[in-house]
Short mmCIF file of C-alpha atoms in Angstrom, two decimals:
data_model
loop_
_atom_site.label_atom_id
_atom_site.label_comp_id
_atom_site.label_asym_id
_atom_site.label_seq_id
_atom_site.Cartn_x
_atom_site.Cartn_y
_atom_site.Cartn_z
CA MET A 324 91.68 58.66 135.02
CA SER A 325 89.19 58.10 132.21
CA SER A 326 90.38 57.55 128.69
CA SER A 327 89.38 61.04 127.69
CA ALA A 328 90.47 62.97 130.78
CA SER A 329 93.56 64.61 129.32
CA ALA A 330 91.67 65.65 126.19
CA ARG A 331 89.00 67.38 128.31
CA ARG A 332 91.68 69.32 130.21
CA LEU A 333 93.15 70.86 127.07
CA PRO A 334 91.96 74.32 125.98
CA PRO A 335 90.13 74.36 122.61
CA LEU A 336 92.11 74.58 119.39
CA THR A 337 91.62 78.02 117.81
CA SER A 338 92.73 79.56 114.52
CA GLY A 339 95.83 81.68 114.13
CA PRO A 340 99.30 81.99 112.57
CA HIS A 341 100.32 78.74 114.22
CA GLU A 342 98.23 76.85 111.64
CA LYS A 343 100.41 78.10 108.80
CA ARG A 344 103.57 77.10 110.64
CA LEU A 345 102.24 73.61 111.37
CA GLY A 346 101.20 73.26 107.73
CA LEU A 347 104.72 74.16 106.60
CA VAL A 348 106.27 71.65 109.00
CA ALA A 349 103.98 68.94 107.64
CA LEU A 350 104.68 69.87 104.02
CA VAL A 351 108.46 69.70 104.41
CA ALA A 352 108.44 66.47 106.43
CA THR A 353 106.16 64.75 103.93
CA PHE A 354 108.76 65.14 101.19
CA GLY A 355 110.04 61.98 102.85
CA GLY A 356 106.75 60.37 101.82
CA LEU A 357 107.06 61.78 98.30
CA LEU A 358 110.47 60.11 97.97
CA PHE A 359 109.09 56.92 99.48
CA GLY A 360 106.49 56.86 96.70
CA TYR A 361 108.85 57.82 93.88
CA ASP A 362 111.64 55.42 94.81
CA THR A 363 109.28 52.47 95.19
CA GLY A 364 107.20 53.34 92.12
CA VAL A 365 109.92 54.23 89.61
CA ILE A 366 111.00 50.61 89.20
CA ASN A 367 107.62 49.95 87.55
CA GLY A 368 108.70 51.67 84.34
CA ALA A 369 112.47 51.36 84.72
CA LEU A 370 112.54 47.57 85.10
CA LEU A 371 112.07 46.51 81.47
CA PRO A 372 114.73 48.84 79.92
CA LEU A 373 117.01 48.12 82.89
CA SER A 374 116.58 44.38 82.35
CA ASP A 375 117.37 44.74 78.66
CA GLU A 376 120.61 46.66 79.28
CA LEU A 377 121.86 44.53 82.20
CA GLY A 378 120.51 41.19 80.93
CA LEU A 379 118.33 40.36 83.94
CA THR A 380 116.26 37.21 84.38
CA ALA A 381 112.94 36.84 86.24
CA VAL A 382 114.92 35.95 89.37
CA THR A 383 117.31 38.92 89.15
CA GLU A 384 114.39 41.25 88.32
CA GLY A 385 112.85 40.12 91.58
CA ALA A 386 116.17 40.70 93.36
CA VAL A 387 116.51 44.26 92.00
CA THR A 388 112.94 45.12 92.98
CA SER A 389 112.98 43.46 96.40
CA SER A 390 116.46 44.68 97.42
CA LEU A 391 114.99 48.10 98.16
CA VAL A 392 112.18 46.49 100.12
CA PHE A 393 114.43 44.29 102.26
CA GLY A 394 116.65 47.32 102.85
CA ALA A 395 113.51 49.16 103.94
CA ALA A 396 112.75 46.41 106.46
CA ALA A 397 116.12 47.03 108.11
CA GLY A 398 115.61 50.80 107.90
CA ALA A 399 112.20 50.53 109.55
CA LEU A 400 113.66 48.45 112.38
CA VAL A 401 116.54 50.79 113.22
CA GLY A 402 114.99 54.10 112.15
CA GLY A 403 112.78 54.36 115.20
CA ARG A 404 115.62 53.52 117.59
CA ILE A 405 117.85 56.13 115.97
CA SER A 406 115.10 58.75 116.14
CA ASP A 407 114.65 57.98 119.85
CA ALA A 408 118.35 58.55 120.41
CA VAL A 409 119.06 61.64 118.30
CA GLY A 410 115.61 63.08 117.57
CA ARG A 411 113.03 62.85 114.79
CA ARG A 412 114.31 65.93 112.90
CA THR A 413 117.97 64.86 112.93
CA THR A 414 117.03 61.38 111.76
CA ILE A 415 115.00 62.74 108.83
CA LEU A 416 118.00 64.87 107.79
CA GLY A 417 120.17 61.76 107.77
CA LEU A 418 117.58 59.87 105.73
CA ALA A 419 117.60 62.68 103.15
CA VAL A 420 121.36 62.25 102.72
CA LEU A 421 120.87 58.49 102.18
CA LEU A 422 118.12 59.16 99.63
CA ILE A 423 120.41 61.43 97.61
CA ALA A 424 123.30 58.93 97.76
CA GLY A 425 121.08 55.99 96.83
CA ALA A 426 119.49 57.74 93.84
CA LEU A 427 122.85 58.76 92.40
CA THR A 428 124.37 55.32 93.00
CA CYS A 429 121.51 53.57 91.20
CA SER A 430 121.52 55.93 88.24
CA ALA A 431 125.29 55.54 87.72
CA ALA A 432 125.44 51.78 88.37
CA PRO A 433 127.73 49.98 85.86
CA GLY A 434 126.27 46.58 86.68
CA LEU A 435 123.98 44.51 88.85
CA ALA A 436 126.10 44.55 92.04
CA VAL A 437 126.32 48.35 92.28
CA LEU A 438 122.64 48.69 91.36
CA LEU A 439 121.71 46.32 94.19
CA ALA A 440 123.88 48.32 96.61
CA GLY A 441 122.18 51.56 95.58
CA ARG A 442 118.75 50.01 95.94
CA ILE A 443 119.62 48.78 99.45
CA ILE A 444 120.78 52.30 100.42
CA LEU A 445 117.49 53.68 99.13
CA GLY A 446 115.64 50.99 101.03
CA LEU A 447 117.31 51.86 104.32
CA ALA A 448 116.22 55.48 103.84
CA VAL A 449 112.70 54.65 102.66
CA GLY A 450 112.15 52.22 105.54
CA GLY A 451 113.42 54.73 108.05
CA ALA A 452 111.14 57.40 106.61
CA SER A 453 108.16 55.02 106.78
CA THR A 454 108.45 54.94 110.58
CA VAL A 455 110.01 58.28 111.54
CA VAL A 456 107.98 60.71 109.41
CA PRO A 457 104.52 59.49 110.56
CA VAL A 458 105.66 59.56 114.20
CA PHE A 459 107.06 63.08 113.73
CA LEU A 460 103.77 64.28 112.23
CA ALA A 461 101.65 62.56 114.88
CA GLU A 462 103.72 64.13 117.65
CA MET A 463 103.54 67.60 116.07
CA ALA A 464 99.80 67.69 115.30
CA PRO A 465 96.98 68.38 117.82
CA TYR A 466 94.82 65.33 118.48
CA GLU A 467 91.71 66.91 116.87
CA VAL A 468 93.35 66.86 113.42
CA ARG A 469 96.14 64.38 114.03
CA GLY A 470 94.77 61.80 111.60
CA SER A 471 94.56 64.22 108.69
CA TYR A 472 98.06 65.59 109.37
CA SER A 473 99.62 62.15 109.75
CA GLY A 474 97.74 61.04 106.65
CA ARG A 475 99.39 63.76 104.57
CA ASN A 476 102.49 61.59 104.48
CA GLU A 477 100.52 58.81 102.79
CA LEU A 478 99.03 61.35 100.38
CA MET A 479 102.55 62.40 99.44
CA ILE A 480 103.53 58.75 98.99
CA VAL A 481 100.84 58.23 96.35
CA VAL A 482 101.73 61.60 94.79
CA GLY A 483 105.30 60.30 94.58
CA GLN A 484 104.08 57.09 92.97
CA LEU A 485 102.03 59.04 90.45
CA ALA A 486 105.05 61.27 89.78
CA ALA A 487 107.12 58.16 89.12
CA PHE A 488 104.53 56.80 86.70
CA ALA A 489 104.29 60.17 84.94
CA VAL A 490 108.08 60.53 84.65
CA ASN A 491 108.33 56.95 83.41
CA ALA A 492 105.62 57.54 80.79
CA ALA A 493 107.18 60.81 79.60
CA LEU A 494 110.74 59.50 79.46
CA GLY A 495 109.65 56.16 78.04
CA THR A 496 107.80 57.92 75.24
CA ALA A 497 110.55 60.46 74.51
CA LEU A 498 113.65 58.35 75.17
CA GLY A 499 112.36 54.79 75.08
CA HIS A 500 114.68 54.01 72.17
CA VAL A 501 117.86 54.59 74.22
CA ASP A 502 119.30 52.00 76.58
CA TRP A 503 120.04 54.42 79.42
CA VAL A 504 116.54 55.89 79.86
CA TRP A 505 116.16 53.99 83.15
CA ARG A 506 119.15 55.85 84.58
CA VAL A 507 117.38 59.19 84.13
CA MET A 508 114.22 57.77 85.71
CA LEU A 509 116.19 56.77 88.81
CA ALA A 510 118.26 59.96 89.03
CA VAL A 511 115.20 62.24 89.21
CA ALA A 512 114.66 61.12 92.82
CA ALA A 513 117.71 63.12 93.96
CA VAL A 514 115.88 66.43 93.39
CA PRO A 515 113.11 66.09 96.04
CA ALA A 516 115.68 64.52 98.41
CA ILE A 517 117.69 67.74 98.25
CA VAL A 518 114.51 69.73 98.95
CA LEU A 519 113.79 67.52 101.98
CA PHE A 520 117.28 68.05 103.40
CA ALA A 521 117.24 71.83 102.89
CA GLY A 522 113.72 72.15 104.30
CA MET A 523 114.30 70.07 107.44
CA LEU A 524 117.24 72.28 108.39
CA ARG A 525 114.67 74.96 109.27
CA MET A 526 112.11 72.69 110.95
CA PRO A 527 111.71 72.18 114.74
CA GLU A 528 112.15 68.98 116.73
CA SER A 529 109.19 66.98 118.05
CA PRO A 530 108.03 68.51 121.36
CA ARG A 531 107.28 65.09 122.82
CA TRP A 532 110.84 63.95 122.08
CA LEU A 533 112.24 67.16 123.59
CA ILE A 534 110.28 66.65 126.81
CA SER A 535 111.40 63.02 126.96
CA ARG A 536 114.98 64.37 126.97
CA GLY A 537 114.32 66.92 129.69
CA ARG A 538 114.18 69.91 127.34
CA TYR A 539 110.85 71.23 128.57
CA ASP A 540 111.41 74.89 127.71
CA ASP A 541 112.47 74.00 124.15
CA ALA A 542 109.33 71.90 123.77
CA VAL A 543 107.12 74.75 124.96
CA GLN A 544 108.80 77.05 122.44
CA VAL A 545 108.08 74.60 119.63
CA LEU A 546 104.48 74.07 120.73
CA THR A 547 103.90 77.81 120.99
CA SER A 548 104.85 78.14 117.31
CA ILE A 549 102.29 75.51 116.21
CA ARG A 550 99.48 75.95 118.78
CA PRO A 551 97.58 78.78 120.50
CA ARG A 552 99.70 79.88 123.50
CA GLU A 553 97.38 78.59 126.24
CA ARG A 554 96.94 75.29 124.46
CA ALA A 555 100.72 74.93 123.96
CA HIS A 556 101.43 75.23 127.69
CA ALA A 557 98.60 72.83 128.57
CA GLU A 558 99.80 70.21 126.10
CA ALA A 559 103.37 70.47 127.33
CA ALA A 560 102.21 69.94 130.90
CA ASP A 561 100.09 66.96 129.84
CA ILE A 562 103.00 65.33 127.99
CA ARG A 563 105.31 65.88 130.97
CA ALA A 564 102.75 64.36 133.36
CA THR A 565 102.44 61.29 131.14
CA LEU A 566 106.21 60.86 131.05
CA GLU A 567 106.47 61.25 134.81
CA ARG A 568 103.89 58.49 135.30
CA GLU A 569 105.92 56.25 133.00
CA ARG A 570 109.17 56.97 134.82
CA ALA A 571 107.55 56.26 138.16
CA ASP A 572 106.58 52.88 136.75
CA ALA A 573 109.97 52.08 135.23
CA ARG A 574 113.03 54.27 134.81
CA ARG A 575 114.17 52.33 131.78
CA ILE A 576 112.18 49.90 129.67
CA THR A 577 114.35 46.92 128.79
CA THR A 578 113.51 44.06 126.46
CA ARG A 579 113.01 41.79 129.46
CA THR A 580 110.51 44.07 131.18
CA VAL A 581 108.57 44.69 127.96
CA LEU A 582 108.25 40.95 127.38
CA ARG A 583 106.49 40.62 130.75
CA ARG A 584 103.80 43.16 129.89
CA PRO A 585 100.68 41.68 128.25
CA TRP A 586 99.45 45.08 127.07
CA PHE A 587 102.58 45.54 124.94
CA TRP A 588 102.30 42.15 123.26
CA ARG A 589 98.65 42.74 122.53
CA ILE A 590 99.15 46.08 120.79
CA LEU A 591 102.31 44.82 119.06
CA LEU A 592 100.52 41.81 117.57
CA VAL A 593 97.72 44.05 116.30
CA GLY A 594 100.34 46.44 114.85
CA ILE A 595 102.14 43.60 113.09
CA GLY A 596 98.81 42.40 111.69
CA VAL A 597 97.85 45.85 110.42
CA ALA A 598 101.23 46.40 108.70
CA SER A 599 101.34 42.90 107.20
CA PHE A 600 97.73 42.90 106.00
CA GLN A 601 98.39 46.19 104.20
CA GLN A 602 101.07 44.48 102.13
CA LEU A 603 99.00 41.33 101.62
CA THR A 604 96.46 43.38 99.71
CA GLY A 605 98.94 42.90 96.86
CA ILE A 606 99.15 46.64 96.23
CA ASN A 607 102.87 46.48 95.58
CA SER A 608 102.47 43.80 92.93
CA VAL A 609 100.71 46.57 90.95
CA LEU A 610 103.12 49.28 92.12
CA TYR A 611 106.30 47.38 91.21
CA TYR A 612 105.12 45.23 88.32
CA GLY A 613 102.18 47.19 86.95
CA GLN A 614 103.69 47.45 83.48
CA ILE A 615 104.27 43.69 83.41
CA ILE A 616 100.73 42.95 84.67
CA LEU A 617 99.23 45.25 82.05
CA THR A 618 101.27 43.67 79.25
CA GLU A 619 100.03 40.27 80.51
CA SER A 620 96.52 41.73 80.26
CA GLY A 621 97.01 42.64 76.60
CA PHE A 622 98.62 46.10 76.44
CA GLY A 623 101.81 46.80 74.51
CA GLU A 624 104.87 47.96 76.49
CA GLN A 625 104.51 51.67 75.69
CA ALA A 626 100.73 51.57 76.14
CA ALA A 627 101.21 49.87 79.51
CA LEU A 628 103.47 52.70 80.67
CA VAL A 629 100.74 55.21 79.87
CA ALA A 630 97.97 52.98 81.27
CA ASN A 631 99.88 52.89 84.57
CA LEU A 632 98.82 56.49 85.07
CA GLY A 633 95.26 55.27 85.70
CA PRO A 634 96.08 53.45 88.98
CA GLY A 635 98.41 56.32 89.89
CA ILE A 636 95.71 58.97 89.48
CA ILE A 637 93.07 56.98 91.34
CA GLY A 638 95.59 56.45 94.13
CA VAL A 639 95.96 60.21 94.64
CA ILE A 640 92.18 60.75 94.50
CA GLY A 641 91.71 57.95 97.02
CA ALA A 642 94.27 59.50 99.36
CA PHE A 643 92.41 62.83 99.31
CA ILE A 644 89.16 61.03 100.14
CA ALA A 645 90.96 59.15 102.92
CA LEU A 646 92.11 62.42 104.48
CA TRP A 647 88.54 63.74 104.32
CA MET A 648 87.28 60.59 106.09
CA MET A 649 90.05 60.56 108.69
CA GLU A 650 88.26 62.59 111.36
CA ARG A 651 84.74 61.48 110.34
CA ILE A 652 84.80 57.66 110.24
CA SER A 653 86.19 55.30 112.87
CA ARG A 654 89.52 53.62 112.18
CA ARG A 655 88.02 50.14 112.59
CA THR A 656 85.19 50.78 110.13
CA THR A 657 87.65 52.15 107.60
CA PHE A 658 89.93 49.11 107.84
CA VAL A 659 87.13 46.55 107.59
CA THR A 660 85.50 48.34 104.65
CA GLY A 661 88.85 48.50 102.84
CA CYS A 662 89.69 44.83 103.29
CA THR A 663 86.21 43.85 102.09
CA LEU A 664 86.39 46.02 98.94
CA VAL A 665 89.92 44.80 98.16
CA ALA A 666 88.81 41.17 98.48
CA LEU A 667 85.93 41.90 96.09
CA SER A 668 88.27 43.61 93.61
CA HIS A 669 90.69 40.68 93.64
CA THR A 670 87.84 38.23 93.12
CA LEU A 671 86.72 40.16 90.03
CA ILE A 672 90.29 40.34 88.67
CA ALA A 673 90.67 36.57 89.12
CA VAL A 674 87.32 35.84 87.47
CA PHE A 675 87.76 38.09 84.44
CA SER A 676 91.39 37.13 83.85
CA SER A 677 90.13 33.54 83.67
CA VAL A 678 87.04 33.99 81.48
CA LEU A 679 88.35 36.57 79.00
CA ALA A 680 90.46 35.12 76.20
CA ALA A 681 93.93 36.59 75.61
CA ASP A 682 92.88 37.83 72.14
CA ASN A 683 89.66 39.48 73.37
CA PRO A 684 90.05 43.19 72.50
CA ALA A 685 88.10 44.18 75.63
CA ARG A 686 90.38 42.23 77.98
CA PRO A 687 93.10 44.87 78.59
CA PHE A 688 90.57 47.63 79.27
CA ILE A 689 88.42 45.52 81.61
CA MET A 690 91.53 44.40 83.50
CA LEU A 691 92.75 47.99 83.74
CA ALA A 692 89.37 49.08 85.12
CA LEU A 693 89.45 46.33 87.75
CA ILE A 694 93.02 47.21 88.73
CA VAL A 695 91.95 50.84 89.09
CA LEU A 696 89.04 49.66 91.30
CA PHE A 697 91.48 47.68 93.46
CA VAL A 698 94.00 50.52 93.78
CA GLY A 699 91.23 53.01 94.53
CA SER A 700 89.81 50.77 97.28
CA MET A 701 93.24 50.20 98.78
CA GLN A 702 94.39 53.82 98.72
CA THR A 703 91.08 55.18 100.00
CA PHE A 704 90.48 52.78 102.89
CA LEU A 705 93.76 51.06 103.79
CA ASN A 706 96.90 52.86 102.70
CA VAL A 707 96.63 56.17 104.53
CA ILE A 708 94.92 54.76 107.60
CA THR A 709 97.57 52.08 108.19
CA TRP A 710 100.42 54.48 108.91
CA VAL A 711 98.18 56.94 110.74
CA TRP A 712 96.98 54.18 113.06
CA LEU A 713 100.49 52.82 113.64
CA SER A 714 101.74 56.28 114.55
CA GLU A 715 98.91 56.65 117.10
CA ALA A 716 98.57 53.23 118.67
CA PHE A 717 101.80 52.70 120.64
CA PRO A 718 102.57 54.39 123.99
CA LEU A 719 105.36 56.98 123.84
CA ARG A 720 107.91 54.84 125.68
CA VAL A 721 107.64 52.09 123.03
CA ARG A 722 106.25 54.09 120.10
CA ALA A 723 109.35 54.00 117.90
CA PHE A 724 110.14 50.40 118.86
CA GLY A 725 106.59 49.11 118.34
CA MET A 726 106.12 50.95 115.08
CA GLY A 727 109.55 49.79 113.93
CA ILE A 728 108.76 46.12 114.58
CA SER A 729 105.37 46.46 112.89
CA ALA A 730 106.88 48.22 109.90
CA LEU A 731 109.66 45.60 109.74
CA CYS A 732 107.06 42.84 109.42
CA GLY A 733 105.19 44.84 106.80
CA TRP A 734 108.32 45.46 104.78
CA LEU A 735 109.37 41.79 105.01
CA THR A 736 105.95 40.78 103.70
CA ASN A 737 106.33 43.39 100.96
CA GLY A 738 109.79 42.03 100.13
CA LEU A 739 108.62 38.45 99.83
CA ILE A 740 105.86 39.51 97.44
CA ALA A 741 108.28 41.66 95.41
CA LEU A 742 110.85 38.85 95.22
CA THR A 743 108.49 36.06 94.23
CA PHE A 744 105.83 37.82 92.16
CA PRO A 745 107.60 37.66 88.73
CA THR A 746 108.31 33.96 89.18
CA LEU A 747 104.81 33.17 90.43
CA LEU A 748 103.19 35.19 87.66
CA SER A 749 105.23 33.33 85.09
CA ALA A 750 104.44 29.96 86.69
CA VAL A 751 100.71 30.17 87.52
CA GLY A 752 99.34 33.36 85.89
CA LEU A 753 97.10 36.16 87.17
CA THR A 754 94.03 34.15 88.20
CA PRO A 755 95.44 32.01 91.06
CA LEU A 756 97.55 34.90 92.38
CA PHE A 757 94.67 37.31 92.73
CA ALA A 758 92.30 34.60 94.01
CA GLY A 759 94.80 34.04 96.82
CA PHE A 760 94.92 37.75 97.59
CA ALA A 761 91.10 37.77 97.77
CA VAL A 762 91.02 35.02 100.42
CA ILE A 763 93.71 36.71 102.52
CA ASN A 764 91.87 40.04 102.54
CA ALA A 765 88.58 38.43 103.53
CA ILE A 766 90.38 36.92 106.53
CA ALA A 767 91.97 40.32 107.31
CA ALA A 768 88.54 41.99 107.48
CA ILE A 769 87.38 39.51 110.14
CA VAL A 770 90.58 39.72 112.21
CA LEU A 771 90.63 43.53 112.28
CA LEU A 772 86.92 43.77 113.09
CA LYS A 773 87.47 41.70 116.22
CA ASN A 774 90.81 43.10 117.40
CA LEU A 775 91.58 46.63 116.18
CA PRO A 776 91.52 49.43 118.80
CA ASP A 777 89.88 52.61 117.52
CA THR A 778 92.17 55.62 118.08
CA ARG A 779 90.12 58.33 116.34
CA GLY A 780 89.26 61.39 118.44
CA ARG A 781 91.69 60.63 121.26
CA SER A 782 94.86 62.42 122.32
CA LEU A 783 98.02 60.29 122.16
CA GLU A 784 98.09 60.34 125.95
CA ASP A 785 94.52 58.99 126.11
CA VAL A 786 95.35 56.26 123.60
CA GLU A 787 98.30 55.30 125.80
CA ILE A 788 96.07 54.93 128.87
CA GLY A 789 93.61 52.79 126.90
CA VAL A 790 96.36 50.53 125.55
CA VAL A 791 98.07 50.03 128.92
CA GLU A 792 94.77 49.44 130.72
CA GLN A 793 93.48 47.41 127.73
CA THR A 794 90.18 49.31 127.70
CA ILE A 795 90.52 50.51 124.09
CA TYR A 796 89.84 47.18 122.35
CA PRO A 797 86.53 45.95 120.87
CA GLY A 798 84.35 44.53 123.63
CA SER A 799 86.26 46.30 126.42
CA PRO A 800 84.25 48.18 129.08
CA VAL A 801 85.36 51.59 127.69
CA THR A 802 86.00 51.74 123.95
CA GLN A 803 84.92 55.25 122.94
CA PRO A 804 86.06 58.69 124.14
CA THR A 805 83.36 60.77 125.83
CA HIS A 806 84.45 64.27 124.76
#
């Protein structure tokens, strides 16, 4: 079977009421992304007042920030397994409950220990959402627009980050004189978590998961609500045929059998690289410590809170552009372009932070402009595409596992940066840190150019064939779909 055979068999995608239903499903599910963005971004403005009230040091600031991230690594690892066992929808409902509990625990924390516990709870939920929501969206959307639908989750993440920056700026300006302002900042996250829980109660389960559990008629019913009728039946048959081929090959995939399969290790290593390189852009040094970086650049504390809106706004604009590009530009081109632009941005940040004196009145504004350039490059070319690609690249039988391992490595990289950044910034300053990021991203561009499979324009079943047969990689005999 050619890599595009199943796509050619499917009837064309036509307009109809199903589009509205699919849009609603995507909107509700992506509230998980909104909470991902808010809960990771809110610490940016909450950290300084929180540190003042609880008496934190640079080390404990790093612990508070990174506790959510290390919790997210665990959540990413187990979230996929849980969603395989109980379903994508049920898992997202459980994550919403954790998000509510974590937000309320953090906002009411009497001291460091309870705050860390609340941040870990939030991390478990955020990490789970980072793997389950993109898979849910990828499995619900037709392949022709799968990238743009999966990418909506990343759009909502940056909207959540911008919302966190806006809430921080508003509360910091209005209530910055009171010690407990950070508690309000953290508590706000409970509101969209409640919306996510209530909304998912009315959403369907992933049809691919239903078919994998033998619930073919239920899957057809779901697909009929989000596809034209003829297309729904054809897709259901295609998914079932793919699963039957897998089961003929192996009734149950164990760790031992997976370890013997070169195709799995190849796609897993690329997935780990994609997830880790995304974090090694240094984006979360700006997301978590943006206020601190901007004060180091010459802004006052309150001005830095407001200036943070600049990277937040450009992040949302970049995400919209990324969605527009999703079905127009190859995944590999997008990744390589992004890593190259990020490396250039970091080089400029390192150069200007070195040559501009601390008392130069232009320094804070030039540094802010360069940070905006970096965030815009990252959000446009790397942030959205990373999770879209991860949700597409792994075969169904190992999709949750492979994405979970990849996300785990990404979150661990994120956690190490979050934990060490305040100490490193204090010890060596901005210039060496961002020069290091520049070198790493130049290396990432080369690695991804030579190794990244391009998944654009292929059904998930076609991607699976290409991965298993290893014909989807650069330099392979068949690397592009023919439809």
